PDB file of N, CA and C in Angstrom:
ATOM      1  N   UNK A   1       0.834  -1.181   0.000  1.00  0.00           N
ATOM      2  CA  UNK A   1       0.000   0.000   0.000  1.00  0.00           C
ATOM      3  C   UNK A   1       0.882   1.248   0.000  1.00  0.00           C
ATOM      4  N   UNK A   2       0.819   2.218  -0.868  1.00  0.00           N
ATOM      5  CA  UNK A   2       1.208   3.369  -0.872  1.00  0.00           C
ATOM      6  C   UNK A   2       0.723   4.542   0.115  1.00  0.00           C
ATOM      7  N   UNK A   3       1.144   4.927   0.626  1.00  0.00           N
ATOM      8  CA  UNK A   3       1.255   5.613   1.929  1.00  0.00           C
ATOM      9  C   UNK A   3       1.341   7.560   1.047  1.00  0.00           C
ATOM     10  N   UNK A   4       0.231   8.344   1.740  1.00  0.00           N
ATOM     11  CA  UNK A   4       0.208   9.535   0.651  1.00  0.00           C
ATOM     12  C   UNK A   4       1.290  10.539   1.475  1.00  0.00           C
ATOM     13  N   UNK A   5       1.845  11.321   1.030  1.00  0.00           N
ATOM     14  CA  UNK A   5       3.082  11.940   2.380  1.00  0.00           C
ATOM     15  C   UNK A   5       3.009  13.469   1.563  1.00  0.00           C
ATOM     16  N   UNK A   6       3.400  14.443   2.596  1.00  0.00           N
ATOM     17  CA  UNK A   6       3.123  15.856   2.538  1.00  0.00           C
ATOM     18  C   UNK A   6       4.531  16.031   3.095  1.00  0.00           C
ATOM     19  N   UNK A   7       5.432  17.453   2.632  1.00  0.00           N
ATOM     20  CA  UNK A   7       6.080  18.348   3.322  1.00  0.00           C
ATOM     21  C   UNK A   7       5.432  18.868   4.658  1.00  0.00           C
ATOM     22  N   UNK A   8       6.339  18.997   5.677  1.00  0.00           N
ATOM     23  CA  UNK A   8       6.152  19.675   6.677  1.00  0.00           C
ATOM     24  C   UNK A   8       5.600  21.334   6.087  1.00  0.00           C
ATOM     25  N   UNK A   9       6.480  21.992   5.171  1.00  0.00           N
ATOM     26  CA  UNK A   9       6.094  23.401   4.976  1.00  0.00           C
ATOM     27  C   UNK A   9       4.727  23.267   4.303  1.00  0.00           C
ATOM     28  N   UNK A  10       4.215  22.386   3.571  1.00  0.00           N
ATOM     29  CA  UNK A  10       2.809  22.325   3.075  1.00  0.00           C
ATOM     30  C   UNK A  10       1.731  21.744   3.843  1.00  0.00           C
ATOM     31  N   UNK A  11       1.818  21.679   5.009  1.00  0.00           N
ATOM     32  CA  UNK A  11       0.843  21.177   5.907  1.00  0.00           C
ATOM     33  C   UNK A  11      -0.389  22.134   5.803  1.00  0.00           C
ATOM     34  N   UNK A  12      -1.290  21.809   6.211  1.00  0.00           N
ATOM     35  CA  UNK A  12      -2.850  22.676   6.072  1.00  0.00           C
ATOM     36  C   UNK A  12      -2.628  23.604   7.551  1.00  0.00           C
ATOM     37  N   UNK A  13      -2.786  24.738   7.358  1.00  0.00           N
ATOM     38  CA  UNK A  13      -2.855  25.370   8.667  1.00  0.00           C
ATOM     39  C   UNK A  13      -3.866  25.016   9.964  1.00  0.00           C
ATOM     40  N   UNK A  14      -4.930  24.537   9.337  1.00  0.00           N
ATOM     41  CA  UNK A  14      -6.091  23.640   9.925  1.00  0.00           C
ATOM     42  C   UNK A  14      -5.935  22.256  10.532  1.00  0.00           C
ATOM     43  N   UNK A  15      -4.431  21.696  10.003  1.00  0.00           N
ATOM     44  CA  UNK A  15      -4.805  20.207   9.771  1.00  0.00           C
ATOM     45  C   UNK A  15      -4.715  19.601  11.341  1.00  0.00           C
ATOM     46  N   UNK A  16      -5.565  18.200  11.068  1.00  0.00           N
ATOM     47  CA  UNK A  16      -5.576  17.427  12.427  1.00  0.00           C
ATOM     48  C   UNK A  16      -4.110  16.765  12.457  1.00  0.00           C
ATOM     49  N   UNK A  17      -3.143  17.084  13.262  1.00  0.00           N
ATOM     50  CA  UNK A  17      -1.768  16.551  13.382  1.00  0.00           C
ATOM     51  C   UNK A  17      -1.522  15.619  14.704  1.00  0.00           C
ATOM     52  N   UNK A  18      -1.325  14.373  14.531  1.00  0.00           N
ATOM     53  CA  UNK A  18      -0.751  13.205  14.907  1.00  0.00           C
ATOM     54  C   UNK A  18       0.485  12.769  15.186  1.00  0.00           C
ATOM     55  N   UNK A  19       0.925  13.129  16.250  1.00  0.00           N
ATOM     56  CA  UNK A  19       2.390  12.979  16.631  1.00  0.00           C
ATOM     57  C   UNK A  19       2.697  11.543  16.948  1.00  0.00           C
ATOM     58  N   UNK A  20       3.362  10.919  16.833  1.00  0.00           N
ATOM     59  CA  UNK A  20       3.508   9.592  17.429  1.00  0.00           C
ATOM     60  C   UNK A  20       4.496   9.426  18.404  1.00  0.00           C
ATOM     61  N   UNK A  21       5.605  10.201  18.046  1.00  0.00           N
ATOM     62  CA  UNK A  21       6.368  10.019  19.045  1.00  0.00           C
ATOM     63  C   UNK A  21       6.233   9.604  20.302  1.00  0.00           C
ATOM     64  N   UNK A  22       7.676   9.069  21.479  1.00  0.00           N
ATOM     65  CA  UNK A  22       7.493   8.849  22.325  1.00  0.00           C
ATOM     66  C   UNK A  22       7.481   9.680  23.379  1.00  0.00           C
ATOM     67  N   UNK A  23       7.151   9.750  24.669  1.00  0.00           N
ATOM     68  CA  UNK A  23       6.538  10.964  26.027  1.00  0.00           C
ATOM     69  C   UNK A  23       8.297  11.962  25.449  1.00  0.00           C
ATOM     70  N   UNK A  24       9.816  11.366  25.937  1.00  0.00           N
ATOM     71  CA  UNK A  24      10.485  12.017  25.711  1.00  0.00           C
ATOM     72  C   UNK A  24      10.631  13.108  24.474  1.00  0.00           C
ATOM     73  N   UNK A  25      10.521  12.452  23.680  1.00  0.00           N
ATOM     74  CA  UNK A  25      10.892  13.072  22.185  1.00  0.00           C
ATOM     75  C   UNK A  25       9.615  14.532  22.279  1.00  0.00           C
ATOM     76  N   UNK A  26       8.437  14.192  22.748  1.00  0.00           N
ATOM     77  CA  UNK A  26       7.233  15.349  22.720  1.00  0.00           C
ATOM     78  C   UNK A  26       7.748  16.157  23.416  1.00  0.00           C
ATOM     79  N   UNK A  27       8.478  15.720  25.015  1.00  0.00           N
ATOM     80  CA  UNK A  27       7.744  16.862  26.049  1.00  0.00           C
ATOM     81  C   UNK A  27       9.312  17.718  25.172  1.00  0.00           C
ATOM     82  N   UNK A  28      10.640  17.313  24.802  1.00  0.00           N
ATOM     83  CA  UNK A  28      11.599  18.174  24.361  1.00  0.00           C
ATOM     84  C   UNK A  28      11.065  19.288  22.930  1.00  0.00           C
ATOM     85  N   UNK A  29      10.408  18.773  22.194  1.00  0.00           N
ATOM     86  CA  UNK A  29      10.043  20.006  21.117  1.00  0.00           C
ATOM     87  C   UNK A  29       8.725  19.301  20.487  1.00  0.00           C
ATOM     88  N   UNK A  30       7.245  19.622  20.306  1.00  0.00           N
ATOM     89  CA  UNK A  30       6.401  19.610  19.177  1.00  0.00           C
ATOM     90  C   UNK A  30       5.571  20.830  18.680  1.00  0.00           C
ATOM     91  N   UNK A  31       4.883  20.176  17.301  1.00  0.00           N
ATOM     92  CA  UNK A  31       4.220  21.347  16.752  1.00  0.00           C
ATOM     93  C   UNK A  31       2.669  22.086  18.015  1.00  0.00           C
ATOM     94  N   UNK A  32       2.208  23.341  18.270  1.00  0.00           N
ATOM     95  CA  UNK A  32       1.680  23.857  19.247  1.00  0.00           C
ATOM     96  C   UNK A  32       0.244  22.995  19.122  1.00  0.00           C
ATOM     97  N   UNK A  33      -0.312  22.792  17.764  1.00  0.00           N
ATOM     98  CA  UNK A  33      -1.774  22.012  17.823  1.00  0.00           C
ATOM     99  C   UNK A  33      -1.668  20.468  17.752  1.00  0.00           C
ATOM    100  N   UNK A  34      -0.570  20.019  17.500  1.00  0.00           N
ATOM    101  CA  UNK A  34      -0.469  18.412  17.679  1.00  0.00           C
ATOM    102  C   UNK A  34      -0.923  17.766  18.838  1.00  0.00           C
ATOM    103  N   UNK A  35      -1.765  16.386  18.338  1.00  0.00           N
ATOM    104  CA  UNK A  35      -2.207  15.781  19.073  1.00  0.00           C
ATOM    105  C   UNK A  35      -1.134  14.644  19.410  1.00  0.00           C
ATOM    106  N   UNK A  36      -0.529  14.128  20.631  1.00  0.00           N
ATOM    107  CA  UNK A  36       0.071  12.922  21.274  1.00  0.00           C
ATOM    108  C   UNK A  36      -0.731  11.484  21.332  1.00  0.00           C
ATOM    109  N   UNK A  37      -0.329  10.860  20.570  1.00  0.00           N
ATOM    110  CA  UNK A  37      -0.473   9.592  20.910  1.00  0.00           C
ATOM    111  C   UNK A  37       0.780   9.066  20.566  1.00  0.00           C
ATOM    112  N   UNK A  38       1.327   8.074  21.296  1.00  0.00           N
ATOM    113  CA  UNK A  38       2.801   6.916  21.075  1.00  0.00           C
ATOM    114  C   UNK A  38       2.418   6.075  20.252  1.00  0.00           C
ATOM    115  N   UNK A  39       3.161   5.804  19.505  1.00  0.00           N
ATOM    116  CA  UNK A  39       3.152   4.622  18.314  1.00  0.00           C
ATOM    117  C   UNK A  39       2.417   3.558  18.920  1.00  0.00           C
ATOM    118  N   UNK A  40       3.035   3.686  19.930  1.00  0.00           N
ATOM    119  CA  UNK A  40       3.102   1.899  21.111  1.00  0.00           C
ATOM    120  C   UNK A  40       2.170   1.949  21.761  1.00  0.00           C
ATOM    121  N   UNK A  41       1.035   3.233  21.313  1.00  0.00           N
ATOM    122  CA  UNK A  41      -0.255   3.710  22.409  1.00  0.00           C
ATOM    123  C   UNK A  41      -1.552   3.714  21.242  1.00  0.00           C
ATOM    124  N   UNK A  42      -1.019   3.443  19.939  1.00  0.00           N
ATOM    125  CA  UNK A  42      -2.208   3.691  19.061  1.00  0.00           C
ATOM    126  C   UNK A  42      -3.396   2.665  18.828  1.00  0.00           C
ATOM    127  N   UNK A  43      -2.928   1.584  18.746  1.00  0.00           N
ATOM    128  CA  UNK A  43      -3.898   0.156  19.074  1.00  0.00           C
ATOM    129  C   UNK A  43      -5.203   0.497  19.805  1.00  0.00           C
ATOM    130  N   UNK A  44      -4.229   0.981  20.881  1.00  0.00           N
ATOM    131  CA  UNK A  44      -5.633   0.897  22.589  1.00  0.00           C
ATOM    132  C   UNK A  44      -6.172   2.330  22.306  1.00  0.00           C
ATOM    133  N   UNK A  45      -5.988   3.281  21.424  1.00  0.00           N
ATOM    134  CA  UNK A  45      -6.435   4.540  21.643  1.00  0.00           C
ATOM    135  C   UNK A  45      -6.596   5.209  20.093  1.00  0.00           C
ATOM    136  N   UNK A  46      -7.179   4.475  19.101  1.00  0.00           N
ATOM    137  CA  UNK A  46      -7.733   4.935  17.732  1.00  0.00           C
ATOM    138  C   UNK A  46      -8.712   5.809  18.049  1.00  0.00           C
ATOM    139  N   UNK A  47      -9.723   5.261  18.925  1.00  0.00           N
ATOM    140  CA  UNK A  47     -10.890   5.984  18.876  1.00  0.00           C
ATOM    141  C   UNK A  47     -10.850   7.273  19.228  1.00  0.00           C
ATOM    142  N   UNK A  48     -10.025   7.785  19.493  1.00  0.00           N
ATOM    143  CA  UNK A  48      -8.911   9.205  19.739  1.00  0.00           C
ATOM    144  C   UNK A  48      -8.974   9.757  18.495  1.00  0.00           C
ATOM    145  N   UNK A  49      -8.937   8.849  17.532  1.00  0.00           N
ATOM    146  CA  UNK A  49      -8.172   9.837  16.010  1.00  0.00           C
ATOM    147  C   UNK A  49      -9.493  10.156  15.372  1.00  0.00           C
ATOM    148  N   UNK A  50      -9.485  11.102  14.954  1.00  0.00           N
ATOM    149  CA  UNK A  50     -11.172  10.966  14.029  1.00  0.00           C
ATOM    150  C   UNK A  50     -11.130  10.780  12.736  1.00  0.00           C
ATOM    151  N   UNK A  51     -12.219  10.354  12.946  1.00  0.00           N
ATOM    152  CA  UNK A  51     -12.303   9.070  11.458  1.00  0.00           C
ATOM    153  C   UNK A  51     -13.088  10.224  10.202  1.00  0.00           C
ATOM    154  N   UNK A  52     -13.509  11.204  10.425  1.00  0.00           N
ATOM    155  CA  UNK A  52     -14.141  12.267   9.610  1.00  0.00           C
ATOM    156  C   UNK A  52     -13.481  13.342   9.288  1.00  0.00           C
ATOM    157  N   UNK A  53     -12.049  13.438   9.074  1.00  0.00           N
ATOM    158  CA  UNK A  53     -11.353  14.142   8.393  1.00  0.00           C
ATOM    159  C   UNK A  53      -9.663  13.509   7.968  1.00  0.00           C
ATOM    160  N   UNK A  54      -8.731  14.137   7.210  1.00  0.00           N
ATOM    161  CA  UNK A  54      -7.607  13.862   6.880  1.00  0.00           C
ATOM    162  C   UNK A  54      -7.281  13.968   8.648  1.00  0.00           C
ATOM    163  N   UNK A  55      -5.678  13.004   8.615  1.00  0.00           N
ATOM    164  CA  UNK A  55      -4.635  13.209   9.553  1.00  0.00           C
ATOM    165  C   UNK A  55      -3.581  12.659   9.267  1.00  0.00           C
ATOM    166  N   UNK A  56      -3.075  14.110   9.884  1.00  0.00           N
ATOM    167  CA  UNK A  56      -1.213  13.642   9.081  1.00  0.00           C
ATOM    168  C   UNK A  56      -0.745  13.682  10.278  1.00  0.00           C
ATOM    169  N   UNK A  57      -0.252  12.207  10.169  1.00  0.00           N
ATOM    170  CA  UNK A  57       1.082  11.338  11.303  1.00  0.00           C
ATOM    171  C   UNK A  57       2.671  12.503  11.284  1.00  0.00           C
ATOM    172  N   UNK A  58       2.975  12.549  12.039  1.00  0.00           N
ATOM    173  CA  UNK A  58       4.627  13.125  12.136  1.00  0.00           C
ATOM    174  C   UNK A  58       5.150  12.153  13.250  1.00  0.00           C
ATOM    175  N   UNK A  59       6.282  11.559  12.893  1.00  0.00           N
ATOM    176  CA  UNK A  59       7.165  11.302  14.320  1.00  0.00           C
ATOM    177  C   UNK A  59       8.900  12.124  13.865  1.00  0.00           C
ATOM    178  N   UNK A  60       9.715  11.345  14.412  1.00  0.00           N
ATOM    179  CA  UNK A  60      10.934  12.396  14.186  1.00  0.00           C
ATOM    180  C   UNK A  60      11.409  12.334  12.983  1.00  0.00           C
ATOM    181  N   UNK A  61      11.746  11.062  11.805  1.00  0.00           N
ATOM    182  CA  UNK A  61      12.338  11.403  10.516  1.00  0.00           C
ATOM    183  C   UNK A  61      11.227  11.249   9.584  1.00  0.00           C
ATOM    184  N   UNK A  62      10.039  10.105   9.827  1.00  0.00           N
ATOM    185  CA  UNK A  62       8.825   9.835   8.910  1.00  0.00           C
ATOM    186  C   UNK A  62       8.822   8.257   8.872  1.00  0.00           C
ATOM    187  N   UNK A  63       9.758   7.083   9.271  1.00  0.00           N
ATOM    188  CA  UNK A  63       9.300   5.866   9.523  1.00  0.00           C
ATOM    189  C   UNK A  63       8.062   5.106  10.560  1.00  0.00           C
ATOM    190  N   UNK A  64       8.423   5.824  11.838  1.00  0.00           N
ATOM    191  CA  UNK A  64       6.851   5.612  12.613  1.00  0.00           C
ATOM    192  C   UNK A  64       5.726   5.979  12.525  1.00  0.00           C
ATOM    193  N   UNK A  65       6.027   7.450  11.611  1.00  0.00           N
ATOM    194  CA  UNK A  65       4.893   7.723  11.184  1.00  0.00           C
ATOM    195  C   UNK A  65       4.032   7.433   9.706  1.00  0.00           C
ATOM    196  N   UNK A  66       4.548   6.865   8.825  1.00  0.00           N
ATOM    197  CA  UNK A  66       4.564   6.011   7.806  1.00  0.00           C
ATOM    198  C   UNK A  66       3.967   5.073   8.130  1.00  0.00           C
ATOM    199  N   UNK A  67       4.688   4.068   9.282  1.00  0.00           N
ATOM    200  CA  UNK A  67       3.605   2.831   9.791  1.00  0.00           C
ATOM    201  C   UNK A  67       2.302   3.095  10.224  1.00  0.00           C
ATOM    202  N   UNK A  68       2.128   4.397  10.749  1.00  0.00           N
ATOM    203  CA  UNK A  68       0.905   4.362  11.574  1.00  0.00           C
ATOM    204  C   UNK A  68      -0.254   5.003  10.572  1.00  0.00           C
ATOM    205  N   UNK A  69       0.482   5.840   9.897  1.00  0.00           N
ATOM    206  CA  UNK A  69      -0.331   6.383   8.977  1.00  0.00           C
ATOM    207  C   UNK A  69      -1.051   4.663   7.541  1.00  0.00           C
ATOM    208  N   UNK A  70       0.062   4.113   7.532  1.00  0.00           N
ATOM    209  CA  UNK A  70      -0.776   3.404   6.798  1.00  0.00           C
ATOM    210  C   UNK A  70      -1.396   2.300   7.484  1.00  0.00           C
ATOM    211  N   UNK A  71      -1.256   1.801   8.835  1.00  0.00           N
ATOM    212  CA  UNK A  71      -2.213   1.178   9.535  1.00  0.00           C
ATOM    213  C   UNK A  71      -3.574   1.827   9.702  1.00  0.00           C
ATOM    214  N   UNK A  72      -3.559   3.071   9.767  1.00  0.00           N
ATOM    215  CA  UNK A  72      -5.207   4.045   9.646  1.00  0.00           C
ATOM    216  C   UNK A  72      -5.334   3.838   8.713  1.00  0.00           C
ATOM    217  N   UNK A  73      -4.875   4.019   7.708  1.00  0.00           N
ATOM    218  CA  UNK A  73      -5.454   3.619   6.473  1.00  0.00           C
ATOM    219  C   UNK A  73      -5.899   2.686   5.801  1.00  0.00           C
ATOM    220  N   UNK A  74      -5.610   1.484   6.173  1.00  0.00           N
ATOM    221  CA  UNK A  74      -5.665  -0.362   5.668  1.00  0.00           C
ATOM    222  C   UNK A  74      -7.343   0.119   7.174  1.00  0.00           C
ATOM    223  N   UNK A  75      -7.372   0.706   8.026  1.00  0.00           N
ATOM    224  CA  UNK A  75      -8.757   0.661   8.979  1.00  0.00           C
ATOM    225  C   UNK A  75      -9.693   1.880   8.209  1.00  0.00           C
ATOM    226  N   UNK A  76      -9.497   2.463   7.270  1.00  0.00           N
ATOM    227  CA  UNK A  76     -10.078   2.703   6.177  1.00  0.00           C
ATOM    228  C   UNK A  76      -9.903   4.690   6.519  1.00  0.00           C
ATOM    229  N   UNK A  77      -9.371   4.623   7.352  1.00  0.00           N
ATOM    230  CA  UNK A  77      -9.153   6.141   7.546  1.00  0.00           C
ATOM    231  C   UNK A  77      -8.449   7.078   6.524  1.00  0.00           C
ATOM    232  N   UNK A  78      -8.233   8.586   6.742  1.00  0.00           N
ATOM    233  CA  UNK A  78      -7.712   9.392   5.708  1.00  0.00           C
ATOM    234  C   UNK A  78      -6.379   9.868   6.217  1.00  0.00           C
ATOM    235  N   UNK A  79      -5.385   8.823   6.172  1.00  0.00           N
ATOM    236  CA  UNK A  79      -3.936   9.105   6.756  1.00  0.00           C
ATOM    237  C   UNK A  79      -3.117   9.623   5.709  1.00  0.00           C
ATOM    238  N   UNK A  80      -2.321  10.700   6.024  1.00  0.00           N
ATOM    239  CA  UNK A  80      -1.503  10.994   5.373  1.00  0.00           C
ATOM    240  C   UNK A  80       0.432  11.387   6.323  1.00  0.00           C
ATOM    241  N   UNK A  81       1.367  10.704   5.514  1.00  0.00           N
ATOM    242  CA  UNK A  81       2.786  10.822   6.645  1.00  0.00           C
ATOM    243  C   UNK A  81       3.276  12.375   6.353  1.00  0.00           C
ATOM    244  N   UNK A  82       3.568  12.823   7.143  1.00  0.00           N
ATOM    245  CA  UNK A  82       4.303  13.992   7.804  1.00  0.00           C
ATOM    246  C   UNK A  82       6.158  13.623   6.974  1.00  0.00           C
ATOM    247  N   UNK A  83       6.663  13.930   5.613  1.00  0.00           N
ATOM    248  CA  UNK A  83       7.733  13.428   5.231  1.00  0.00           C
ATOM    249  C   UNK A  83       8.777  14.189   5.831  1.00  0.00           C
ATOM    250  N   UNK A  84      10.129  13.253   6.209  1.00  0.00           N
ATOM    251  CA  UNK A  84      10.905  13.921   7.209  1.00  0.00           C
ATOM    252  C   UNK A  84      10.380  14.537   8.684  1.00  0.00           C
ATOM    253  N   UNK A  85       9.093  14.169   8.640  1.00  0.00           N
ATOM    254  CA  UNK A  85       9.167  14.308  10.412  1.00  0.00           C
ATOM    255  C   UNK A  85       9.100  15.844  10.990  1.00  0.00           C
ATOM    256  N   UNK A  86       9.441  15.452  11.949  1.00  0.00           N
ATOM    257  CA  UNK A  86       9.390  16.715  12.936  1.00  0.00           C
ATOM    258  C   UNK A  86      11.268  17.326  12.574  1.00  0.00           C
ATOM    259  N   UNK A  87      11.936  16.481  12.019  1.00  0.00           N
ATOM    260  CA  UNK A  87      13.065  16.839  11.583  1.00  0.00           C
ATOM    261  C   UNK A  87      12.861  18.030  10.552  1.00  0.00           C
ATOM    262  N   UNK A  88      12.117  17.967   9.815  1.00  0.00           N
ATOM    263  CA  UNK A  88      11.562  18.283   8.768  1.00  0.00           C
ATOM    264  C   UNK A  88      10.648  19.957   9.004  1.00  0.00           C
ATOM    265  N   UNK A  89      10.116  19.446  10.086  1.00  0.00           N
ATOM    266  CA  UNK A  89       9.161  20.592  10.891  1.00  0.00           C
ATOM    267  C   UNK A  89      10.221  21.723  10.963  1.00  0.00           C
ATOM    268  N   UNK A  90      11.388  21.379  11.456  1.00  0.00           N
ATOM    269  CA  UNK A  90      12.197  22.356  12.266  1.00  0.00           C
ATOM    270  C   UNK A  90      13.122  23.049  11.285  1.00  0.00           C
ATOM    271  N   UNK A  91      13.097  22.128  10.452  1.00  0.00           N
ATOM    272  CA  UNK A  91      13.669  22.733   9.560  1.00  0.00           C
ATOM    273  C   UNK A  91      12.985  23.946   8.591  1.00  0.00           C
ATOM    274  N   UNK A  92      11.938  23.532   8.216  1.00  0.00           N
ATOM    275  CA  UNK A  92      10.907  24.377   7.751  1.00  0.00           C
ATOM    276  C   UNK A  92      10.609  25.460   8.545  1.00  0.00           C
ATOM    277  N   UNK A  93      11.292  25.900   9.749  1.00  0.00           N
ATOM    278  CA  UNK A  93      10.862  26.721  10.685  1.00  0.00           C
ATOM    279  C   UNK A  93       9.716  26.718  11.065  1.00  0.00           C
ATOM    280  N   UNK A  94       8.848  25.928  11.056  1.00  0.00           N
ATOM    281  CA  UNK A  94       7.670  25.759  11.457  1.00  0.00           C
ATOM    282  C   UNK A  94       7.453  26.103  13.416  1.00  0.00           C
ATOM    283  N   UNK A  95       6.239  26.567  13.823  1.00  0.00           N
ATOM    284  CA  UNK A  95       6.622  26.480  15.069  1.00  0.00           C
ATOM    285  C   UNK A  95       6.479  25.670  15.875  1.00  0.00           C
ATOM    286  N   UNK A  96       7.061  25.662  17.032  1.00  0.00           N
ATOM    287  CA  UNK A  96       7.132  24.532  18.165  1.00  0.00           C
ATOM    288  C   UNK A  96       7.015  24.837  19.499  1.00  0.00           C
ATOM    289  N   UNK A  97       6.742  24.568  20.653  1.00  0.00           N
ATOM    290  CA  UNK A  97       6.961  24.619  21.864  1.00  0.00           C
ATOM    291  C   UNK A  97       7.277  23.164  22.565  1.00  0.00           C
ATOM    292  N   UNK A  98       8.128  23.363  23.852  1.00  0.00           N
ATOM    293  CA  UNK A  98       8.081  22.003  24.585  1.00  0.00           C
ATOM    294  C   UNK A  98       7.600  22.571  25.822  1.00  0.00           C
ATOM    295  N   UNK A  99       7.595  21.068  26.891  1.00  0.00           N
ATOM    296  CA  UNK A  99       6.669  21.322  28.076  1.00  0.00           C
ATOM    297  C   UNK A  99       7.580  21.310  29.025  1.00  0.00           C
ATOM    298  N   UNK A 100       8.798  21.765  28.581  1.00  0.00           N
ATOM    299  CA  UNK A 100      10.092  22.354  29.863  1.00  0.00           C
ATOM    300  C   UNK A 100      10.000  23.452  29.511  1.00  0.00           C
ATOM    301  N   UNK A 101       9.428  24.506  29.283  1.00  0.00           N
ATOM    302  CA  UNK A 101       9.791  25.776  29.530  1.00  0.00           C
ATOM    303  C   UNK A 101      11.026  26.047  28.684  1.00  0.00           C
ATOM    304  N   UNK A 102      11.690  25.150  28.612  1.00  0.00           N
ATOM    305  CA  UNK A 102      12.960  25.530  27.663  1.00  0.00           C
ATOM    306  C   UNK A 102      12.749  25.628  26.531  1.00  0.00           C
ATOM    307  N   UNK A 103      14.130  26.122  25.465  1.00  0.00           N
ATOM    308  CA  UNK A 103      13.558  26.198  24.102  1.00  0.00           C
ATOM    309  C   UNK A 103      13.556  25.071  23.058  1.00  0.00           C
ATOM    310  N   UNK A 104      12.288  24.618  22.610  1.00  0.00           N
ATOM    311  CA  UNK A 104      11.667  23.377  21.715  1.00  0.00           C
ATOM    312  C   UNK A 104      13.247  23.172  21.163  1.00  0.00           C
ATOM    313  N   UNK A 105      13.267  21.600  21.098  1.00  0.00           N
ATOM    314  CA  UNK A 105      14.477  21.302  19.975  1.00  0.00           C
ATOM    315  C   UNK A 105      13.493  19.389  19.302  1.00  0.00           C
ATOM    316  N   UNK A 106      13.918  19.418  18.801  1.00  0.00           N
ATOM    317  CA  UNK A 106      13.394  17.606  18.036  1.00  0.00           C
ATOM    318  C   UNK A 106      14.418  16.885  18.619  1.00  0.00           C
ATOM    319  N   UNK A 107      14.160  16.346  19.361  1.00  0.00           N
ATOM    320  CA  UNK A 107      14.848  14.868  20.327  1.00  0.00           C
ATOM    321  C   UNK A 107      14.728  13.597  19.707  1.00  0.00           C
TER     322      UNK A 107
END
């Protein structure tokens, strides 16, 4: 299955964003409207994702989020991968905050 993938700089300003990453990698830098769920947390907690619009997966380079995005998708959802990640994010200057008070970096 082909997996549909977007630039970080072309993301929808609107869009529903899906972080996968793990607790570390989030609380050090993510995007401000991203939603958290762990790769290793998505099984027990789909019903989290909504099934009535696009969502684009990000984790840090675009492999975890690739998997997860096309596991929503084979469950018939509208996944799309985040290419290059949150690597990708930062690079794009896109913005970020983390939940140390310190300044966001991609872990």
């Amino acid at each position: 299955m082909t997996v549909p993938e977007i630039e970080a700089s072309a993301l929808p300003s609107d869009a529903y964003l899906l972080d996968v990453r793990e607790q570390d990698e989030w609380v050090a830098g993510h995007a401000p409207e991203a939603v958290h769920i762990p790769m290793t947390q998505i099984q027990g907690r789909v019903d989290e994702v909504p099934s009535d619009r696009t969502v684009y997966v990000v984790c840090r380079v675009g492999g975890r989020s690739l998997q997860v995005a096309a596991w929503l998708n084979q469950l018939g959802r509208d996944a799309v991968n985040v290419g290059g990640g949150m690597q990708s994010w930062e690079f794009a200057r896109r913005p970020m905050v983390s939940e140390t008070g310190q300044q966001p970096f991609v872990a």
